[in-house]
Short mmCIF file of C-alpha atoms in Angstrom, two decimals:
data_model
loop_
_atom_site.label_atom_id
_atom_site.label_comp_id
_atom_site.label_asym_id
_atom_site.label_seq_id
_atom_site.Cartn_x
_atom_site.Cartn_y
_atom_site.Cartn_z
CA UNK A 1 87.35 -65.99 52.43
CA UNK A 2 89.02 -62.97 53.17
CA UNK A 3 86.03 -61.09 51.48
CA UNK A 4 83.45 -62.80 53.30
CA UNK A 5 85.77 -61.74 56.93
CA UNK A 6 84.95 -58.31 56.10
CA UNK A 7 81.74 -58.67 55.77
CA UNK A 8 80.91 -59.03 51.88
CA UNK A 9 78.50 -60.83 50.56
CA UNK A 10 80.47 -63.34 47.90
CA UNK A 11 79.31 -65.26 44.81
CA UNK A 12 81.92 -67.31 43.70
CA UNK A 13 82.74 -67.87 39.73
CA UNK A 14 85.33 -70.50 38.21
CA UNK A 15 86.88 -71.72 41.36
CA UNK A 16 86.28 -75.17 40.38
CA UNK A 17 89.74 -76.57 39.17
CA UNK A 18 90.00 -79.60 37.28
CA UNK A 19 93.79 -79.20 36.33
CA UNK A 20 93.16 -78.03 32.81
CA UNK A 21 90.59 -75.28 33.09
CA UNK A 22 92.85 -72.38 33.87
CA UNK A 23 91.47 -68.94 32.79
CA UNK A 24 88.84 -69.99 30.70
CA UNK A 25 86.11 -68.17 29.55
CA UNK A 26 87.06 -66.30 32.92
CA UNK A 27 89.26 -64.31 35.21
CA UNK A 28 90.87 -61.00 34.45
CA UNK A 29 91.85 -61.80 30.75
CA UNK A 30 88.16 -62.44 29.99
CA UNK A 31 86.10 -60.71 32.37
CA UNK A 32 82.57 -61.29 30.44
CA UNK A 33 81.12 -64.00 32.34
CA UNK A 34 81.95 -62.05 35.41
CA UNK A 35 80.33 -58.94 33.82
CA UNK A 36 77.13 -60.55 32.95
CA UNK A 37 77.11 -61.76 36.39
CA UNK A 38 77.50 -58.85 38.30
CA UNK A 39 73.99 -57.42 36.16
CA UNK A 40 72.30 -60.38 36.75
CA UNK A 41 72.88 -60.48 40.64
CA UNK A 42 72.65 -56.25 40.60
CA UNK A 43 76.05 -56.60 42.72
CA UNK A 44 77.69 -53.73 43.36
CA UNK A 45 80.86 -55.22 42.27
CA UNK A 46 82.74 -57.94 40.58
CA UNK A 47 86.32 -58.91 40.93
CA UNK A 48 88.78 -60.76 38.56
CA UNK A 49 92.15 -62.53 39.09
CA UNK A 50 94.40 -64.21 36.67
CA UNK A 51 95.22 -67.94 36.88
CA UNK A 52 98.46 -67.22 39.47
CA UNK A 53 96.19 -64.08 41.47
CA UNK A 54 98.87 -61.58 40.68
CA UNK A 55 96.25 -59.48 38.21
CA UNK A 56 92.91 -58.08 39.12
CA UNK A 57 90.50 -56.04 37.26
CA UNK A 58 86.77 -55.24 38.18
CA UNK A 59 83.61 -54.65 36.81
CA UNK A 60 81.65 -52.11 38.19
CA UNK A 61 77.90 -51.78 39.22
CA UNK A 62 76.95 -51.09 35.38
CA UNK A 63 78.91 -53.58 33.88
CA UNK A 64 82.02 -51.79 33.01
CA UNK A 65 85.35 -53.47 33.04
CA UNK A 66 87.87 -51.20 34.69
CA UNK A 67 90.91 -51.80 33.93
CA UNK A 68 94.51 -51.69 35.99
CA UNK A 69 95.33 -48.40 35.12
CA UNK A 70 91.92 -46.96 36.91
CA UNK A 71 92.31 -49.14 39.17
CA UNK A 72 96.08 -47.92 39.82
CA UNK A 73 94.17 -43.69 39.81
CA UNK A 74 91.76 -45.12 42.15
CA UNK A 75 94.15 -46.40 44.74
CA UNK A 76 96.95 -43.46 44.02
CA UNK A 77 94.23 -40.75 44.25
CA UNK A 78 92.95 -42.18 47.78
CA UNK A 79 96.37 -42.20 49.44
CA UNK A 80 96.95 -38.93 47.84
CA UNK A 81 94.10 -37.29 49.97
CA UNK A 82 95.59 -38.71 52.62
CA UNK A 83 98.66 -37.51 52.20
CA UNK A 84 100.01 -41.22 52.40
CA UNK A 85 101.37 -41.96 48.83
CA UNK A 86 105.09 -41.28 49.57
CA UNK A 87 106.12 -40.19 45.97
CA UNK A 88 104.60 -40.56 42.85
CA UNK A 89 103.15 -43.72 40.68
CA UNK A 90 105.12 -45.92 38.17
CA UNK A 91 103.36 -47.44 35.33
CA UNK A 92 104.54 -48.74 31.96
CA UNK A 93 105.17 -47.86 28.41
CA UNK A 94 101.82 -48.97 27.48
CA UNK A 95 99.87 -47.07 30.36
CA UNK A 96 97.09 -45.18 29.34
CA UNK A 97 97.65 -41.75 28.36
CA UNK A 98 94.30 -41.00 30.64
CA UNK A 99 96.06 -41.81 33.72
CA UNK A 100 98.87 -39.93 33.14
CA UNK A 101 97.14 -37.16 32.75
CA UNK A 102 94.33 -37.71 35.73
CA UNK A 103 97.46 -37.81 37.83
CA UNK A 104 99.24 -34.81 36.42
CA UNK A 105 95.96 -32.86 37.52
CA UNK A 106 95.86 -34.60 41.02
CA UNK A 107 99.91 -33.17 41.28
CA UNK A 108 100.75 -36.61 41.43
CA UNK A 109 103.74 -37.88 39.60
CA UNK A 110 104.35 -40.09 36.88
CA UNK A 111 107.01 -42.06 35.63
CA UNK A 112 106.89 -44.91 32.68
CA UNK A 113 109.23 -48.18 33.15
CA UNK A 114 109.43 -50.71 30.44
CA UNK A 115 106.70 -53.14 29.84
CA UNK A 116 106.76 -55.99 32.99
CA UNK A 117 106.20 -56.37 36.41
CA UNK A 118 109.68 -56.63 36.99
CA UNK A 119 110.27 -53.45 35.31
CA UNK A 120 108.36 -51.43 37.72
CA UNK A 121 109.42 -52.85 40.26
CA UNK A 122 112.68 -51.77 39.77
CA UNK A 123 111.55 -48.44 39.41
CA UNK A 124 109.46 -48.01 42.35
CA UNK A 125 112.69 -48.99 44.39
CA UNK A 126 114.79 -47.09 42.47
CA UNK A 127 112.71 -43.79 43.48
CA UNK A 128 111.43 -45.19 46.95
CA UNK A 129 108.00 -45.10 46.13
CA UNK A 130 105.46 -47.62 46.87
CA UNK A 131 102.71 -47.85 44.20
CA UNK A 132 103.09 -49.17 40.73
CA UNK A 133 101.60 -51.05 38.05
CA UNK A 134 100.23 -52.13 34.99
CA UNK A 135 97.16 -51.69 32.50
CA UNK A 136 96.66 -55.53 32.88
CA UNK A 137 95.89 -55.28 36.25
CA UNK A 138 99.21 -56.28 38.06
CA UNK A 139 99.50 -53.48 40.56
CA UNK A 140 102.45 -53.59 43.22
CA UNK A 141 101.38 -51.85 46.56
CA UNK A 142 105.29 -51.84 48.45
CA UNK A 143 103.45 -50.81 52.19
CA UNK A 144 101.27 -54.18 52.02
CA UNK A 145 103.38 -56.42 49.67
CA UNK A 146 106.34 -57.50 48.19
CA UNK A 147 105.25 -58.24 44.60
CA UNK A 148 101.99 -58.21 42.46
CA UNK A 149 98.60 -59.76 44.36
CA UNK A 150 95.26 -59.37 42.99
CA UNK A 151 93.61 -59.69 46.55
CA UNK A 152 95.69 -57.28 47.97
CA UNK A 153 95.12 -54.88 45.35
CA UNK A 154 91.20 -55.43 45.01
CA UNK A 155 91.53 -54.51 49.00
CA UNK A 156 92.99 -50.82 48.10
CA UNK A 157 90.30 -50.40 46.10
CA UNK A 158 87.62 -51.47 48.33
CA UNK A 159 88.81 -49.21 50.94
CA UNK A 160 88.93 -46.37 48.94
CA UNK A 161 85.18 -47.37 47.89
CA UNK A 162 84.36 -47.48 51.71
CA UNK A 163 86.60 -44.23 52.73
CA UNK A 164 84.83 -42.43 49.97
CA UNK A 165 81.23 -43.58 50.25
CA UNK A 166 80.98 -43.54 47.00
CA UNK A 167 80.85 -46.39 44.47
CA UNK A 168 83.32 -47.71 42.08
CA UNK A 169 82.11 -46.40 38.97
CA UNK A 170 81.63 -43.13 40.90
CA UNK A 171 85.95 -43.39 41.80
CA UNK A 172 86.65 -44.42 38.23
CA UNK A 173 85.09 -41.24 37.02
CA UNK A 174 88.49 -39.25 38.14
CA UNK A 175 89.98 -40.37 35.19
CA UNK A 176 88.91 -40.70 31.01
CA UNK A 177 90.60 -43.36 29.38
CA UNK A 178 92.08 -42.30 25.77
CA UNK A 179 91.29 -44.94 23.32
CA UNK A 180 93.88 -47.05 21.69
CA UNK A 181 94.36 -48.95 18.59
CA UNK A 182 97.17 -51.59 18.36
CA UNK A 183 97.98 -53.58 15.40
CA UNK A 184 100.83 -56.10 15.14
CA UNK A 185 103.30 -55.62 12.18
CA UNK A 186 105.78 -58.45 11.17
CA UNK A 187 109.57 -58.12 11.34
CA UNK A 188 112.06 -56.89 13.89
CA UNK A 189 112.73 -53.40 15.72
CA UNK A 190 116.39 -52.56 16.79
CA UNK A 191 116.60 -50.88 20.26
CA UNK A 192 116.82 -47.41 18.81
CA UNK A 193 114.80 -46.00 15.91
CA UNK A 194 117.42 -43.57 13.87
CA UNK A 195 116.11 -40.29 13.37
CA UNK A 196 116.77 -40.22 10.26
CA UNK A 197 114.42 -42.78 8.68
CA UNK A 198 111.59 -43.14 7.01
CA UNK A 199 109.76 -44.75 10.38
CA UNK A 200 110.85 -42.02 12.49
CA UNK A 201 109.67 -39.83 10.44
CA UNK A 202 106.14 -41.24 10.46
CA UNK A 203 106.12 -41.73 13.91
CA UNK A 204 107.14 -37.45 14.25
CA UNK A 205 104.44 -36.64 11.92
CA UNK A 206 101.75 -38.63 13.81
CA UNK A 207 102.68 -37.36 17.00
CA UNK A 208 102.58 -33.87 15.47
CA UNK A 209 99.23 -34.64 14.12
CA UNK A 210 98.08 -36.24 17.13
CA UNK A 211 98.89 -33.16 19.44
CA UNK A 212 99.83 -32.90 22.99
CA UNK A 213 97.15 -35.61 23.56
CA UNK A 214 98.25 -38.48 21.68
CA UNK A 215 101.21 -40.60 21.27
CA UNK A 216 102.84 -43.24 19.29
CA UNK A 217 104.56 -46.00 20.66
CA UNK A 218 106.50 -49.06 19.15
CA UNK A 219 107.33 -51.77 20.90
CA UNK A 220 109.01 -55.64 20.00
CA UNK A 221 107.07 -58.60 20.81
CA UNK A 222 109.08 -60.42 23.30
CA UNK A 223 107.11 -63.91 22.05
CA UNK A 224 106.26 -62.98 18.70
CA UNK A 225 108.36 -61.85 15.25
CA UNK A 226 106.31 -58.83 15.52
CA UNK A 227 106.47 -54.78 16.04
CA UNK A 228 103.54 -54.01 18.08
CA UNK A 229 102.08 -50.04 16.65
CA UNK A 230 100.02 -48.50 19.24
CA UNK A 231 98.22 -45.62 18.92
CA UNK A 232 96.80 -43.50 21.33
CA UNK A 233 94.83 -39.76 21.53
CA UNK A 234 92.15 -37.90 22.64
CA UNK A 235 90.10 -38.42 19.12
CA UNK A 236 88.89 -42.04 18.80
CA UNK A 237 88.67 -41.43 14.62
CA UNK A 238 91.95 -39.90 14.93
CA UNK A 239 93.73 -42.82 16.22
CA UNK A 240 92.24 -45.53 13.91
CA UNK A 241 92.93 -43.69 10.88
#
């Protein structure tokens, strides 16, 4: 509705509940029916939301999914130019490495929380800035809201889209997304990794390998028995191998 107030034009997927038919085959954890939409109906935009409407992502004009963390430059980057961002940008340990950097070269800073909502929250009040978020598409915007809201947030974007004139896969274009590969090892990880071990030596001498433009990060499963191994860099063959 709120769309449609401002004057959009509005196609409406999966907003048929029957009590049992949350997030499937759609919203922001599977955005491909709302991809091939958006290329069937030449929209200039589609827009996601998880099952609660705390996440967004969008697709662009192409197809594209873009993701929180472009969608957190996008926003950042517009009240950066005008001069209303009030501090720098929180994301998490799993932000991409791309935005980090995009916002580095935009003077913007960056800071990484822990993994959850929660977690950068407590950051962004910690430092008294306003904009936070995370790759999944849970942004928190402090001047509008109080928490994560995937209308609110799809609203920063669209008015950087209209401020801008341009489109969203023109805004998106600020920043280049470093691939990652993530694979899920079983056992436990204690809070600190001892330097002197075998698997902090590993990690040392991938991140040496890897350069100033890559990184290694492991991280417990809060649900699972599992280590979760990301790998992120500049060099897509460099990270899967």
């Amino acid at each position: 509705n709120v769309l449609r107030e401002l004057g959009a034009s509005v196609i409406e997927l999966g907003t048929s509940p029957d009590g049992y038919n949350i997030n499937a085959e759609g919203g922001s954890t599977k955005p491909e029916q709302l991809r091939k939409r958006v290329l069937l109906e030449g929209a200039d935009l589609g827009i996601a939301l998880d099952g609660d409407g705390d996440r967004v992502v969008m697709v662009d004009d192409i197809g594209a999914v873009v993701d929180g963390d472009e969608l957190l430059f996008i926003i950042a980057d517009a009240l950066h130019r005008k001069q209303g961002l009030e501090g720098g940008v929180v994301g998490t340990q799993m932000s991409n490495l791309g935005l980090e950097q995009a916002l580095r070269e935009k003077n913007i800073s960056f800071v990484r929380a822990a993994v959850g909502d929660r977690h950068v929250l407590a950051e962004l009040k910690k430092r008294k800035w306003r904009l936070g978020g995370e790759s999944s598409g849970h942004l928190i915007c402090l001047d509008k809201t109080t928490t994560g809201d995937g209308i609110i947030s799809a609203l920063q974007v669209l008015a950087a889209i209209t401020e801008n004139g341009c489109s969203l896969r023109e805004l998106k274009q600020g920043m280049t997304k470093y691939p990652q590969h993530m694979i899920n090892v079983p056992g436990k990880l204690k809070r600190e990794i001892r330097p002197q071990t075998v698997l902090a030596s590993a990690v040392a001498k991938t991140e040496k390998y890897l350069g100033e433009r890559g990184r290694v990060l492991l991280r417990a499963s809060g649900t699972e028995p599992v280590v979760r191994v990301m790998v992120e860099g500049e060099d897509p063959d460099s990270v899967i191998s």
